[in-house]
Each structure stands twice: as C-alpha cells, then as structure tokens.
Tab-separated table of C-alpha atoms and ligand atoms in Angstrom:
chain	number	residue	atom	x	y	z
B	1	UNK	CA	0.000	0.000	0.000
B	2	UNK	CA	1.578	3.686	-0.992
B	3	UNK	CA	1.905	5.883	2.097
B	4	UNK	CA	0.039	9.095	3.040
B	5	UNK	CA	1.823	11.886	1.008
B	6	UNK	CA	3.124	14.741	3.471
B	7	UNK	CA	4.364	18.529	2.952
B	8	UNK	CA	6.904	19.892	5.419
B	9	UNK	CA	6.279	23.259	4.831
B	10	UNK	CA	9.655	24.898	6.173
B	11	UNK	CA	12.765	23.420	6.972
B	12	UNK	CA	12.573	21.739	10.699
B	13	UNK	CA	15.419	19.256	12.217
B	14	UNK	CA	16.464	17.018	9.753
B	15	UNK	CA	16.524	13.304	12.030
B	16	UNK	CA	12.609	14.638	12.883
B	17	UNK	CA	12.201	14.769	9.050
B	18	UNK	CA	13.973	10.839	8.482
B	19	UNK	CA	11.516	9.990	11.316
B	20	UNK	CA	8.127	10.972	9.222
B	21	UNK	CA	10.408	9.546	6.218
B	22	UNK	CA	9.666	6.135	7.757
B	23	UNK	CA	5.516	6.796	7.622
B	24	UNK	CA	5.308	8.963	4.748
B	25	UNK	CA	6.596	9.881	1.613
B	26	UNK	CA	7.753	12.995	2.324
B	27	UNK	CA	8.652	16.487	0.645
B	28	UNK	CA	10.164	18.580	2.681
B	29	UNK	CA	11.844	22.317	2.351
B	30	UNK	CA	15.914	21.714	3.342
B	31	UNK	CA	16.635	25.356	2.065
B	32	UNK	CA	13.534	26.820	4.245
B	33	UNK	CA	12.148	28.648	0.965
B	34	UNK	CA	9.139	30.684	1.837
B	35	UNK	CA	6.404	29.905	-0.828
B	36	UNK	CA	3.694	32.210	-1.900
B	37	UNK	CA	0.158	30.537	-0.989
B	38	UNK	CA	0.083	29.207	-4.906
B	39	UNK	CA	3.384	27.971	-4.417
B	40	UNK	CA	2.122	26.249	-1.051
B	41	UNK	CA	-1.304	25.906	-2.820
B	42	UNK	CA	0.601	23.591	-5.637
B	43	UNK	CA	2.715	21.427	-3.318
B	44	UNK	CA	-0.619	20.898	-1.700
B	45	UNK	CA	-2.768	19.555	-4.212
B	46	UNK	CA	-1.565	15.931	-3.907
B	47	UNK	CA	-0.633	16.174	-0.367
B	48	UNK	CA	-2.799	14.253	2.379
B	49	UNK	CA	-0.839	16.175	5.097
B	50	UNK	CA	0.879	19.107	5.889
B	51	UNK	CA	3.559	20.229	8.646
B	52	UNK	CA	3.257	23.395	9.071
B	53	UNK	CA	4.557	26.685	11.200
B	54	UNK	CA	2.690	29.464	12.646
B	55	UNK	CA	4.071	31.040	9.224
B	56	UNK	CA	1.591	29.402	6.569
B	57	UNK	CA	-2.023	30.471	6.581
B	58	UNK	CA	-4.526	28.103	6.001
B	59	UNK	CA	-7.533	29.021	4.850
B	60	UNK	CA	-10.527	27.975	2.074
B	61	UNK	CA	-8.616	28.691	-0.711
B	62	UNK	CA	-5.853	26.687	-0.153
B	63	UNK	CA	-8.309	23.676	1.335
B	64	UNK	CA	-10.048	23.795	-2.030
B	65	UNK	CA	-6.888	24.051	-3.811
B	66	UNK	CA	-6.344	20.574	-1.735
B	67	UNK	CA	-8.292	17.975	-2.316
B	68	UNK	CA	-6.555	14.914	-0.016
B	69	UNK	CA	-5.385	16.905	2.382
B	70	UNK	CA	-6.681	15.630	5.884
B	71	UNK	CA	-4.264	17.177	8.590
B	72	UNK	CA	-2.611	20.223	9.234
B	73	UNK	CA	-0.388	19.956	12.060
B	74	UNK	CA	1.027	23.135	13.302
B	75	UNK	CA	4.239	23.311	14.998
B	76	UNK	CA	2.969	25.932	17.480
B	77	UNK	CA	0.786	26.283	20.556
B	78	UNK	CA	-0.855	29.222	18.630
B	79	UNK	CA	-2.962	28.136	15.369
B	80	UNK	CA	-4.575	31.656	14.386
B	81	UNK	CA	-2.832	30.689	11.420
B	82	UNK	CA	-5.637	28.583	10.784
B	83	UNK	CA	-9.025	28.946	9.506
B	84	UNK	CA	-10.498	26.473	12.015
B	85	UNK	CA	-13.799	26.984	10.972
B	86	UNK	CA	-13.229	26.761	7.106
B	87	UNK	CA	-11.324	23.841	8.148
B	88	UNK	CA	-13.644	21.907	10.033
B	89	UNK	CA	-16.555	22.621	7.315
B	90	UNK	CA	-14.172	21.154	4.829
B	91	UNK	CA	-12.923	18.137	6.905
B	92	UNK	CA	-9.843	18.612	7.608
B	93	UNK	CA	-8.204	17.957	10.976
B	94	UNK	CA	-6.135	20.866	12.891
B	95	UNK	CA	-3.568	20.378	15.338
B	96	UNK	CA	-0.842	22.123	17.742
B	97	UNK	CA	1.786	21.286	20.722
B	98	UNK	CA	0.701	22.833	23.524
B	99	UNK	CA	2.635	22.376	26.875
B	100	UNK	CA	5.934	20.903	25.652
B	101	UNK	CA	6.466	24.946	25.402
B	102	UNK	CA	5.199	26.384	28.387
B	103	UNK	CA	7.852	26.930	30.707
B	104	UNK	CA	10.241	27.980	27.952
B	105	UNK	CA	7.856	29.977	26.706
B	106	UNK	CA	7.411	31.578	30.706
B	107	UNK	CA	10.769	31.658	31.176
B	108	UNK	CA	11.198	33.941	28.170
B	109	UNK	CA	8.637	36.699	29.315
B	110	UNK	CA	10.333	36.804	32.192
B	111	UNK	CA	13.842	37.552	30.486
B	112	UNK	CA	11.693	39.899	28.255
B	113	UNK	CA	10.663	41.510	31.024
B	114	UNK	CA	13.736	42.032	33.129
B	115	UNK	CA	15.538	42.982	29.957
B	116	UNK	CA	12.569	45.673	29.696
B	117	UNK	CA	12.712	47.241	33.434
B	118	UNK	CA	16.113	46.761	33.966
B	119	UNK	CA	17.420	48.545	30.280
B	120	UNK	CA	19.165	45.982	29.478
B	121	UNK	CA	19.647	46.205	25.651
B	122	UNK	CA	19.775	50.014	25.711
B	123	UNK	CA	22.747	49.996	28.201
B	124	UNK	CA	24.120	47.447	26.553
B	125	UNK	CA	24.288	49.635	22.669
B	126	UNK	CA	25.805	52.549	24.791
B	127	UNK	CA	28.566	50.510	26.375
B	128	UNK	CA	29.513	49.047	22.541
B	129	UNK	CA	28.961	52.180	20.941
B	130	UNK	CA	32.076	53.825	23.062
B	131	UNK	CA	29.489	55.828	24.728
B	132	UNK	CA	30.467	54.748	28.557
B	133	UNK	CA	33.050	57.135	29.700
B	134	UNK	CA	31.894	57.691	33.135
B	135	UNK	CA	29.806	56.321	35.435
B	136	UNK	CA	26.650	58.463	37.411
B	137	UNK	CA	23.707	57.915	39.567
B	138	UNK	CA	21.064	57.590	38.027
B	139	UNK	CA	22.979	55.515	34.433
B	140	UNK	CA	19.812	53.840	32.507
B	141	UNK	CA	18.044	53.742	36.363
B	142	UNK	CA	15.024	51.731	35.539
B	143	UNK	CA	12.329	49.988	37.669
B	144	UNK	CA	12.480	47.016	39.969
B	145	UNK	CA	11.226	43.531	39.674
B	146	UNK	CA	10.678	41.916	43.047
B	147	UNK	CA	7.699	43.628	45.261
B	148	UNK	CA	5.863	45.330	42.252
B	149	UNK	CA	2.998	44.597	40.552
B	150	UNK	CA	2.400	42.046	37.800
B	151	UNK	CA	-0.656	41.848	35.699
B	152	UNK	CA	-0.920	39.216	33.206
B	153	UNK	CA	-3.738	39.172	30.290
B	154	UNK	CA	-4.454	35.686	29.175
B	155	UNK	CA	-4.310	33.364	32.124
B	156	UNK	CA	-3.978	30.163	30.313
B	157	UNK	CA	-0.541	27.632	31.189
B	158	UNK	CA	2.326	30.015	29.933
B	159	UNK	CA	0.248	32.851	32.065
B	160	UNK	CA	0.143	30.805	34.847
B	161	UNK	CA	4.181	29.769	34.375
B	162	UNK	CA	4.739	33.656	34.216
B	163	UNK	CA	2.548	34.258	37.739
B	164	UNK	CA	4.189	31.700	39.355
B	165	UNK	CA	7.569	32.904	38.332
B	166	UNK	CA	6.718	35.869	39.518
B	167	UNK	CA	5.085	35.386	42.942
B	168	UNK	CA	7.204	32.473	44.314
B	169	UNK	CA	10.418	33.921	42.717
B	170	UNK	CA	10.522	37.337	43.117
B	171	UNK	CA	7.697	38.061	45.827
B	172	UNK	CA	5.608	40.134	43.136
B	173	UNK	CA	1.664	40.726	43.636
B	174	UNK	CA	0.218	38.808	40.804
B	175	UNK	CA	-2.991	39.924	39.277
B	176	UNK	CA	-4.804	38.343	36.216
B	177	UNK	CA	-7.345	39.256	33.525
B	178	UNK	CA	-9.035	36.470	31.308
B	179	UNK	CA	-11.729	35.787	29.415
B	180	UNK	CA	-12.652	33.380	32.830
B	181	UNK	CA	-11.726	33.342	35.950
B	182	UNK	CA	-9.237	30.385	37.332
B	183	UNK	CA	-10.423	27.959	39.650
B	184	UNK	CA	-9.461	29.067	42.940
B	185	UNK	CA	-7.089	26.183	43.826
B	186	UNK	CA	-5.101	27.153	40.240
B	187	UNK	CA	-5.508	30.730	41.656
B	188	UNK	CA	-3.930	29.662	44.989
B	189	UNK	CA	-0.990	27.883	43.155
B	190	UNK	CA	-0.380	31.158	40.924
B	191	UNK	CA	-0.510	33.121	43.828
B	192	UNK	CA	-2.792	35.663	41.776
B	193	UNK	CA	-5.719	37.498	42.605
B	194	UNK	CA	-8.446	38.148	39.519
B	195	UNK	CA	-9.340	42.106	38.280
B	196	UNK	CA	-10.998	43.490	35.482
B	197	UNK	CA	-8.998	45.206	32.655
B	198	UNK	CA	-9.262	48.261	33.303
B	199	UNK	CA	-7.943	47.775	36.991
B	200	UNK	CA	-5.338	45.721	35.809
B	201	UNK	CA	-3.967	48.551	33.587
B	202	UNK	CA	-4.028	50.918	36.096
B	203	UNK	CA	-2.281	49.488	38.786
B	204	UNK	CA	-0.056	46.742	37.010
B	205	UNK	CA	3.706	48.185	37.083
B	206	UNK	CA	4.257	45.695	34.506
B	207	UNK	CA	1.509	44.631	31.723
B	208	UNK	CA	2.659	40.648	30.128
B	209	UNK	CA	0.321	39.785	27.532
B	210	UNK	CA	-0.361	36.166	27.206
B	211	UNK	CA	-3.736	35.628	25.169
B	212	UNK	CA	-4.254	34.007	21.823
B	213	UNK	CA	-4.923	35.975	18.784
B	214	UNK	CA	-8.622	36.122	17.499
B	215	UNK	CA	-10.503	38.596	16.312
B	216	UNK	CA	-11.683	39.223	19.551
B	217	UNK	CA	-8.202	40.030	21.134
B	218	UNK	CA	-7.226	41.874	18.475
B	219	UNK	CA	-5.612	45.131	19.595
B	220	UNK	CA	-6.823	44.277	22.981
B	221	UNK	CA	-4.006	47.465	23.806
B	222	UNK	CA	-4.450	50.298	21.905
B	223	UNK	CA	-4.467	54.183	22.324
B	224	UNK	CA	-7.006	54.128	24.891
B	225	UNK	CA	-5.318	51.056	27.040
B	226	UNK	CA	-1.599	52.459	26.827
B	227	UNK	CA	-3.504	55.509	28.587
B	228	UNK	CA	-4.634	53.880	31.448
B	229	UNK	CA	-1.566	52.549	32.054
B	230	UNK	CA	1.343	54.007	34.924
B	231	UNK	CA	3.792	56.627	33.200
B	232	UNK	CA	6.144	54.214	35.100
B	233	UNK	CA	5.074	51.352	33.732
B	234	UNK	CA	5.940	48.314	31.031
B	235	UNK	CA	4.425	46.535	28.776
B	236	UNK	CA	5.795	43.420	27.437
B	237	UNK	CA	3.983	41.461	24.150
B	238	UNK	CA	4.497	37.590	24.239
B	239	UNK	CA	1.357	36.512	22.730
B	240	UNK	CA	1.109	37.578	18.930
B	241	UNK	CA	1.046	40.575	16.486
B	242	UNK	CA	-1.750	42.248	16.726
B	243	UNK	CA	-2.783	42.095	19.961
B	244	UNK	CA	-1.363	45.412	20.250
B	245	UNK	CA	-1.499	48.451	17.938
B	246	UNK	CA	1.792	48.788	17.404
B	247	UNK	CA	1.796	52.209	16.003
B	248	UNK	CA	-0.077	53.608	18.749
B	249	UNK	CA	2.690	52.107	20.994
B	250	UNK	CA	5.347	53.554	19.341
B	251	UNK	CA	3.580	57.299	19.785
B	252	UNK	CA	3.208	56.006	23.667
B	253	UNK	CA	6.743	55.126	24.158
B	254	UNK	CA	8.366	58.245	21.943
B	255	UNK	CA	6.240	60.681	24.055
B	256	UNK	CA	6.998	58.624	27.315
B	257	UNK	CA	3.538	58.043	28.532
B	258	UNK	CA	4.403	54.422	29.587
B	259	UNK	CA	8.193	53.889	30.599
B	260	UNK	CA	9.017	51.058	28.347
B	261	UNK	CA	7.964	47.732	26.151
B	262	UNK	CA	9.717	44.421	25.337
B	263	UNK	CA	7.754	43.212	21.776
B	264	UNK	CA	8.713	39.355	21.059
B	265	UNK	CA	5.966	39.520	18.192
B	266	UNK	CA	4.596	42.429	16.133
B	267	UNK	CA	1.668	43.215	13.701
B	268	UNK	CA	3.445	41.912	10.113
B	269	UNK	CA	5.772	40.178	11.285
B	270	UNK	CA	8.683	40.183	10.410
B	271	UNK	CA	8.368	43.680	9.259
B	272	UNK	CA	8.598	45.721	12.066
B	273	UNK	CA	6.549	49.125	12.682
B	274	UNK	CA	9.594	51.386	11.849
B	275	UNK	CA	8.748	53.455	14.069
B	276	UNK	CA	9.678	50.928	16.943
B	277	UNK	CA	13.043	50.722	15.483
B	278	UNK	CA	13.884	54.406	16.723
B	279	UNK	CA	12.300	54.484	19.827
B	280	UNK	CA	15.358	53.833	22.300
B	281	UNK	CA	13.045	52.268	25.437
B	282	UNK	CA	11.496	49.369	23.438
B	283	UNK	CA	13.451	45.679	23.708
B	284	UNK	CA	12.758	43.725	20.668
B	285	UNK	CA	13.324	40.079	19.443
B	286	UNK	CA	12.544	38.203	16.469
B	287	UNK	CA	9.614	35.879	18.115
B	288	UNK	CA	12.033	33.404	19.920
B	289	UNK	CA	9.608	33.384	22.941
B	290	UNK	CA	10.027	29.030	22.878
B	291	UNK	CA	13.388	28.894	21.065
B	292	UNK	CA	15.269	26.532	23.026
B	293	UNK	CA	16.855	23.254	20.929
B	294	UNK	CA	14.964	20.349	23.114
B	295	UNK	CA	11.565	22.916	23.147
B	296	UNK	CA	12.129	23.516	19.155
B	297	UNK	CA	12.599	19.761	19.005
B	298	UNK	CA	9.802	18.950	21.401
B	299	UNK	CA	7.339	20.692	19.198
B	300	UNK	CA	8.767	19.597	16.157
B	301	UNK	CA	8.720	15.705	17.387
B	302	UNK	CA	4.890	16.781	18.535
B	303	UNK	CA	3.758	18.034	15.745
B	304	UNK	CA	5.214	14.851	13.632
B	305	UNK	CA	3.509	12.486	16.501
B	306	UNK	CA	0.212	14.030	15.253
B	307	UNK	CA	0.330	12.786	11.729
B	308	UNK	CA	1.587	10.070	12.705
B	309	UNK	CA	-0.759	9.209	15.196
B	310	UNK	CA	-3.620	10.645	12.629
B	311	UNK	CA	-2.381	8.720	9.596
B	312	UNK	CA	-2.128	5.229	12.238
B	313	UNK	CA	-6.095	5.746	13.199
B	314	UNK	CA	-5.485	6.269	17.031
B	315	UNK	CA	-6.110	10.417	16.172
B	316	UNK	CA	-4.735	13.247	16.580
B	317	UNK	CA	-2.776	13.848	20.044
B	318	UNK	CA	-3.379	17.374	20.291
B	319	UNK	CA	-6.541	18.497	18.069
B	320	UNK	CA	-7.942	21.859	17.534
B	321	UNK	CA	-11.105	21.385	15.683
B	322	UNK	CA	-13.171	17.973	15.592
B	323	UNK	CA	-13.683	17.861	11.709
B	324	UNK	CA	-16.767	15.366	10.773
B	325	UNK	CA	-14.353	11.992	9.993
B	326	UNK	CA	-14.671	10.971	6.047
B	327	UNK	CA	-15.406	14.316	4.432
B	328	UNK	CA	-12.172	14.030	3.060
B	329	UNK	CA	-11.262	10.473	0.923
D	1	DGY	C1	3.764	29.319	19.332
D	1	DGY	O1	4.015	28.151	19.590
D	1	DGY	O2	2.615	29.720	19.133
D	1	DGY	C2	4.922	30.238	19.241
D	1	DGY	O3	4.522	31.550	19.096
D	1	DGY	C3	5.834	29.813	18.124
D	1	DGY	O4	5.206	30.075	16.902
C-alpha cells in the first residue's frame, strides 16, 4: 500500500524529518524557501498532510486548492494561522503542541521583562557604541522587579508559568485578567488574585500579555489602554502581532507616557513598525519566545507524533477542531 503523502512546509530538524520519512513519503523544504500561498497551494494539491509553522495560513482557498489533504499539524501552541472553521466545514483535521512549550515559553517573558525594566539592551548599545566614559547615579536607572505589581492578560498555562515565576520567585503581587476566571485552587498555586482590565492597567507596574490571537483580542491594547496605564510602567507582548497596535505604541513610548515595552511579536511580522526601530526604550526580538533546541525539538517531534498518530487511526494527540471523519477520501 503507498503511504500518506506529506508537505513539510519549512525546513525543521532534519533526524525529525527521516523519522516521518519512515511513515510517509515525504517532501520537505531543506533550504527553508518561503512559498507564496500558490506555491504552497501547488505542493498541496496531492498532499494528504501538511507540517506546518505558525508562518503558513490556512484558509478555504488553499483547502479547495487541496483535495486529499486531511491534517494540518502546526508546529505551534498558537494556530490563528488557521481557519479552524473553514477547516472543520471542509474536513480537515487541525492540530498544535501545547505544553511541551510552556515553561520555555514563561521563562522567556520573564527575560523579556527584566531585559525591559532593567534597560538591558539600551545599556548594553551605549557601552559598545564607546558611549560609557563615566559612570553616574542615576545611568539607565530603571524599575524594579521583586515587590511590584504584575498583571498578566491571558491566564492560560504560559500565564500561569509567568505568575508563578513571579510570585514564588521574586515576591511580586500577581494579578490576572481572562476571558474566565481560574479555579481558585489554580488561583492559589499562581498566587494571583483576579481584576478586570481596566484595573489591571491601572495598577499593574508591569503589563505581560499572554492571550491568543482572534478577532476578539485583536488590539486588545491600543491608544485608549496604553492611557490607562502608569507613566512608570511596562508593557511586554508575548502573545502575537496584533494584539497590540503597534503604532499607537510607538507614539506612547516616543512621548513617554508608559516607561518602556519588550515586543517578542509584532503586527506583520517580520516587518517591524519602523517606528519601533527608533524608539530607544522598546526591547525587541525576532519571536524566539520558545526557542530553546529540546523545546524547538519537542514541538517539532509533537507536531510529527500528530500525523503520525492521525495517519495510524489512534487520532490526533493534540486536536484543535473535531472535523466530521470521512469528508475528506
Ligand atoms: C507558538 O508556539 O505559538 C509560538 O509563538 C511559536 O510560533
């Protein structure tokens, strides 16, 4: 019997690709090209899988451009990348790896974050640049970590790795906003006490955003948020583009109305708002938030699992959508 067909749609570790080699016949991307959505759209059309990255959209146009496909498995916790809905009309499964990245994932908002307060980057360009020729008082002073406040939007497991981070190691008050409220024992465990939005921006000396993109969350800080917020405060953007309105954070941060950001994703990406790339109290990375080798792997060997798994009949590990079984022959 011929095996499933499979797309790996960017270049991921090569053993992980020799390991779906064994199940599949297989055509990957070794030189990481980035395809248009024909391009993707063509490999696709005799494909009854795909691989894919937080990087490929999949929507009803490329479903309908692809007739066999069956599975997309995302190597990503995050999936708005996917059409869920267009894909479970049309049959085709969805899936993601959650938790193999959650405590890199936490542990990374918290470098973000002490990078942010303590001006880490900034100092760091003035030192290089020959700038440091003596020291003073109040050099790139910025604001403490332990004892202030913490307010985290989305409270699902990397929000909860980032509030116990911060309450058990370095004794900060912990408040949360989500779209529902933790059960109290979780609440207990994270140490964090539940507020609206509103109070949350108000009081929080640091803002970590958490929550998955939808259209929902979508510039859930904008203007009217960053004004809320502490002139002493910062806000750090872990979650996705587009959850804030990057342009009106720029204007906030030039003009000094909050003290600071640290942006791990951005509205475009990887274009950048250029106006974030002159603003000197911003800390910006290319969205490595979960870019360790054994987490990369982990989701990698996760996301392979899946279509394995799915392809096998035992089903997918981790879905997102529960497709009507058979749509698709
Ligand atoms: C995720 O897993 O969603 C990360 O943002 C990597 O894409």
């Amino acid at each position: 019997m011929s095996k499933p067909r499979i797309l790996v749609a960017r270049a991921i570790f090569s053993d992980i690709v020799d390991r779906l080699r064994e199940h599949f016949d297989v055509e990957a991307n070794p030189d990481d090209v980035i395809w248009t959505q024909q391009e993707l759209a063509a490999r696709l059309a005799d494909k009854d899988g795909v691989l894919t990255t937080g990087s490929q959209s999949v929507d009803a146009a490329l479903l309908a451009a692809a007739p066999r496909l069956k599975i997309c498995a995302n190597m990503a916790v995050g999936y708005n990348n996917f059409d869920v809905d267009a894909m479970t009309a049309a049959g085709v499964q969805g899936t993601n790896t959650p938790d193999v990245l959650t405590d890199t994932t936490a542990d990374f908002g918290f470098a973000l974050l002490m990078a942010t307060a303590r001006r880490l980057t900034e100092s760091e360009h003035y030192l290089r640049a020959g700038q440091w020729t003596k020291w003073s008082y109040d050099m790139f002073a910025g604001s403490d970590i332990h004892g202030s406040t913490l307010g985290i939007i989305g409270m699902g497991r990397i929000g909860q790795g980032i509030a116990k981070r911060g309450a058990h190691g370095f004794g900060m008050k912990v408040i949360y906003h989500n779209r529902s409220r933790l059960a109290p024992a979780l609440e207990a465990d994270c140490k964090a006490t539940y507020v609206g939005k509103e109070e949350l921006l108000r009081t929080a000396d640091h803002v970590m955003l958490v929550v998955p993109y939808s259209a929902a969350s979508h510039h859930t800080i904008g203007a009217a948020e960053l004004a809320l917020m502490k002139p002493t405060a910062t806000l750090i953007n872990i979650a996705r583009g587009g959850i804030v309105d990057d342009a009106a954070l720029a204007v906030a941060l030039r003009e000094q109305r909050i003290a600071a950001a640290g942006l791990d994703v951005f509205e475009g990406e990887p274009s950048v708002h250029p106006d974030l790339l002159t603003v000197p109290n911003v800390v910006l990375t290319p969205h490595i938030a979960s870019a360790t080798v054994p987490t990369r792997r982990a989701m990698a060997n996760l996301a392979a699992d899946n279509l394995i798994a799915f392809f096998d009949g035992r089903g997918p590990l981790t879905p997102v959508n529960q497709p009507v079984p058979g749509l698709r022959a």
